Amino acid sequence: MNGNRRRPTNSIQVNVLARWIVAVFFVGLAGLFFVYLKNQQHAVGDQARLVEAAISEIEAKNDALKARITAMTSRGALQRRLDEGYLRLEPIRDTAIARVTPPLPAEPDGVLRTASRDPDGRFGAGAPLRAVSR
Amino acid sequence: MKGTGIRIGIICGLLALIFTLFAWRLIDLQVAQHDYFSLIAAEKHSIRIVIPAHRGRILDRNGEELAVNIPVRTVTADGTHIRNPETLAALAAPYLDMPVKELAEKLTTQRQYVVIRKEVSEEKAQDLMRAMDKAGLKGLYLEEGAIRSYPNSEMLCHVLGFVDYSGHGIDGIEKSFDKELSGQDGYRMIEHDRKGREIVVYRGQEQSATDGSDIRLTIDMGLQAIVEKEVDDAYKEYHPESASAILADPNTGEILAMACRPNFDPNHFNDAKPEQMRNRIISDMYEPGSTFKIVVTSAAFNEGIVDENTRIFCENGHFSYCGKVIKDHHGFGDLTIPEILMKSSNVGAAKISLRMGDQSYYDYVRAYGFGEKTGIPLQGEISGLVNPPHRWDKLTKTRMAFGQSIAVTPIQMVMAMSAIANGGKLMKPRLVLSEGEGSAVESVPPVRQVVSKKAANYIATALQRVVSSQGTAPLAHIDGYTVAGKTGTAQKIGAHGGYLEGRYIVSFDGFFPADAPRLAGLVIVNDAKVGSEANYGGLVAAPVFSRIGGKAARYLDIQPEAAIAMAQSGNADTASSTAKIR
């Protein structure tokens, strides 16, 4: 009569099971995340390829346009248009030239300046300042 | 039991053997033959694409573009990707400017790489790709490329040169600096998917392209345009065989402008004839005539054989020497050295040469750079012809004194005149200012001191009188500036030797402002069709020099030396004296 009346059963160890479920879940999640990242990597790679192609196309177009502008503004082209009468050279009247810098010779720095001829030295360094009336 | 144990042992042994064989094969594949199979795998999916380097530009000294690249595309086809060649041909033909039938024939192939059309413009190529995407067609692909363009067409063609179909220089600066301009192509290892698209994630080793350096020339296109215009006008007016002009900075040897006629368009060099493509300033030699008198006079003065007080009797225009007669256009009596230059007396120059030793005279001729290449960085330069003294006959020295029995190139002649202008220093002609971004613009030392500063200045002063109403070149006068220079009128030599009657190469070689020279220049007109009585350096070449110099002075804003009023009164003298010029 003193015997154990509990039936002999295989008990489920919930803790262990839960640990395994959680571990498998995280491993699975990591796997999915890895696949997701890999896909993202490919998608971004494709985007990068498309952007590179677009940049390359724009650069090429830009270069083509620059070459066209250079051709259209070249001396030969401008001379041709001048000869054809599309352009006209208008002499600049001496009174329309404003000399804002003192005349400097071209030699020292290699920069060639136009409209800086000032034989009287009126605007050279040390020239007196004068009031300008309009 | 015993039998069972044996069977189990045999099975286990077999299994072990099988696994051993598998393991061995696995090691063989993965380790022993790893490289071989990696290569096969890489060949299937990996390719090496070339990243083309852009060819450098050629610029003038102020950064104006003289040679540029225009991006174009090469359209290629992969026959294995084309499902319906006729449909694709019908769509693509208008973009490629090709007949549909011809294109369809090209597209009906199983080859993986067929070049369909080269040099398709960027716009058309991109439009074609968009149209194909829209129609869901594939099989045509684009490759990067560029064509070389010269925006100024014929201008400066002999200096710039041109490139061949592969983009490598054939002539001019394009050839001389081909290595610097070309740069270095790069590459990228990529893997692609079944559709041929790059898998960016597996992008491999990459070496970026190194673009070619820009070459900045010493040429100033403002001056070049002036020179081109005047040479062109002279060519149209005198109908010569050729006409050339060059402007240089006598102090640095920098070539500022250089033009020849006939010329050609480097954008269409296939249409040009050989005589159009020759840069006559470096590859033609000619007898310089009286311009060469600067050599004998400066050499004799430098040696102390003649001085400021020396007077040479010019035999009244007829000097018999070794059975031959040397003539002047007018009979002159006693002349000083400046007068010999001013009147361009052949007798006077010949008699000065006779006072000099053969070897000494020859050494001066060579010291001025005649008989050797100047080293200008252009293809096809020749050294001219200067015979050594042991090959001279008794007349050679006297002939050389006034520019016969010697052959020079125009570039040598302008460098010699520059030496007179800059105080006796022979400069090396310089055509390239810098290579690439940020490279230093270095000054170039003189090649050698040919004559003393005193001798050079003496001759320079004498040469000013050539451009006076008493000299041979009053028409070389430039308003507001003192010009020094020398005319040259040399009879042409025939193809079989001997001089050609009535045919001349006329020239004017000079510099200005005479006291502080900024520009040295040479104008040569070869066989002008103007008649013998007008075919002189002073009448044909000198006015061209004057027009070039006048415009160049305004362009460079060179401070005038003389008042305009004085210059104008000088003009009146010039006009009255024109009739007297011989």
CSV table of C-alpha atoms in Angstrom, one decimal, chain A residues 45-126:
chain,number,residue,atom,x,y,z
A,45,GLY,CA,25.5,46.5,-56.3
A,46,ASP,CA,23.1,46.6,-59.2
A,47,GLN,CA,22.1,50.2,-58.2
A,48,ALA,CA,25.8,51.1,-58.0
A,49,ARG,CA,26.3,49.7,-61.5
A,50,LEU,CA,23.4,51.6,-62.9
A,51,VAL,CA,24.6,54.8,-61.2
A,52,GLU,CA,28.1,54.3,-62.6
A,53,ALA,CA,26.6,53.8,-66.0
A,54,ALA,CA,24.5,56.9,-65.7
A,55,ILE,CA,27.6,59.0,-64.5
A,56,SER,CA,29.6,57.6,-67.3
A,57,GLU,CA,26.9,58.5,-69.8
A,58,ILE,CA,26.6,62.0,-68.4
A,59,GLU,CA,30.3,62.5,-68.4
A,60,ALA,CA,30.5,61.4,-72.0
A,61,LYS,CA,27.6,63.7,-72.9
A,62,ASN,CA,29.3,66.5,-71.1
A,63,ASP,CA,32.6,65.9,-72.9
A,64,ALA,CA,30.7,65.8,-76.2
A,65,LEU,CA,29.0,69.1,-75.4
A,66,LYS,CA,32.3,70.6,-74.3
A,67,ALA,CA,34.0,69.5,-77.5
A,68,ARG,CA,31.1,71.0,-79.5
A,69,ILE,CA,31.3,74.3,-77.6
A,70,THR,CA,35.1,74.4,-78.2
A,71,ALA,CA,34.5,73.8,-81.9
A,72,MET,CA,31.8,76.5,-82.1
A,73,THR,CA,33.9,79.0,-80.3
A,74,SER,CA,37.2,78.2,-81.9
A,75,ARG,CA,39.0,81.0,-83.8
A,76,GLY,CA,38.4,79.3,-87.1
A,77,ALA,CA,34.6,79.0,-86.5
A,78,LEU,CA,34.3,82.6,-85.2
A,79,GLN,CA,36.3,83.8,-88.2
A,80,ARG,CA,34.0,81.9,-90.5
A,81,ARG,CA,30.9,83.4,-88.9
A,82,LEU,CA,32.6,86.8,-89.0
A,83,ASP,CA,33.2,86.4,-92.7
A,84,GLU,CA,29.6,85.2,-93.2
A,85,GLY,CA,28.3,88.3,-91.5
A,86,TYR,CA,26.8,86.6,-88.5
A,87,LEU,CA,29.3,88.4,-86.2
A,88,ARG,CA,30.6,91.9,-86.4
A,89,LEU,CA,33.7,93.4,-84.8
A,90,GLU,CA,33.0,96.7,-83.1
A,91,PRO,CA,36.0,98.8,-82.2
A,92,ILE,CA,35.9,99.9,-78.6
A,93,ARG,CA,36.1,103.6,-78.3
A,94,ASP,CA,38.8,104.9,-76.1
A,95,THR,CA,36.3,106.7,-73.9
A,96,ALA,CA,34.6,103.4,-73.3
A,97,ILE,CA,37.6,101.8,-71.8
A,98,ALA,CA,37.8,102.0,-68.0
A,99,ARG,CA,41.3,101.6,-66.7
A,100,VAL,CA,40.9,100.3,-63.2
A,101,THR,CA,44.3,98.8,-62.6
A,102,PRO,CA,47.6,100.6,-63.0
A,103,PRO,CA,49.3,99.7,-66.3
A,104,LEU,CA,51.7,96.9,-65.8
A,105,PRO,CA,54.2,95.5,-68.4
A,106,ALA,CA,53.5,92.0,-69.5
A,107,GLU,CA,57.0,90.6,-68.9
A,108,PRO,CA,57.3,90.1,-65.1
A,109,ASP,CA,54.4,87.6,-64.5
A,110,GLY,CA,53.8,86.5,-68.1
A,111,VAL,CA,50.2,87.8,-68.0
A,112,LEU,CA,49.4,89.8,-71.0
A,113,ARG,CA,47.1,92.8,-70.3
A,114,THR,CA,45.1,94.6,-72.9
A,115,ALA,CA,43.9,98.2,-72.5
A,116,SER,CA,46.6,99.0,-70.1
A,117,ARG,CA,48.6,101.3,-72.3
A,118,ASP,CA,48.9,104.5,-70.5
A,119,PRO,CA,51.7,106.6,-72.0
A,120,ASP,CA,51.1,109.5,-69.8
A,121,GLY,CA,51.3,107.5,-66.7
A,122,ARG,CA,48.2,109.2,-65.4
A,123,PHE,CA,46.9,106.0,-63.7
A,124,GLY,CA,50.2,104.5,-62.7
A,125,ALA,CA,51.3,103.9,-59.1
A,126,GLY,CA,51.6,107.2,-57.2
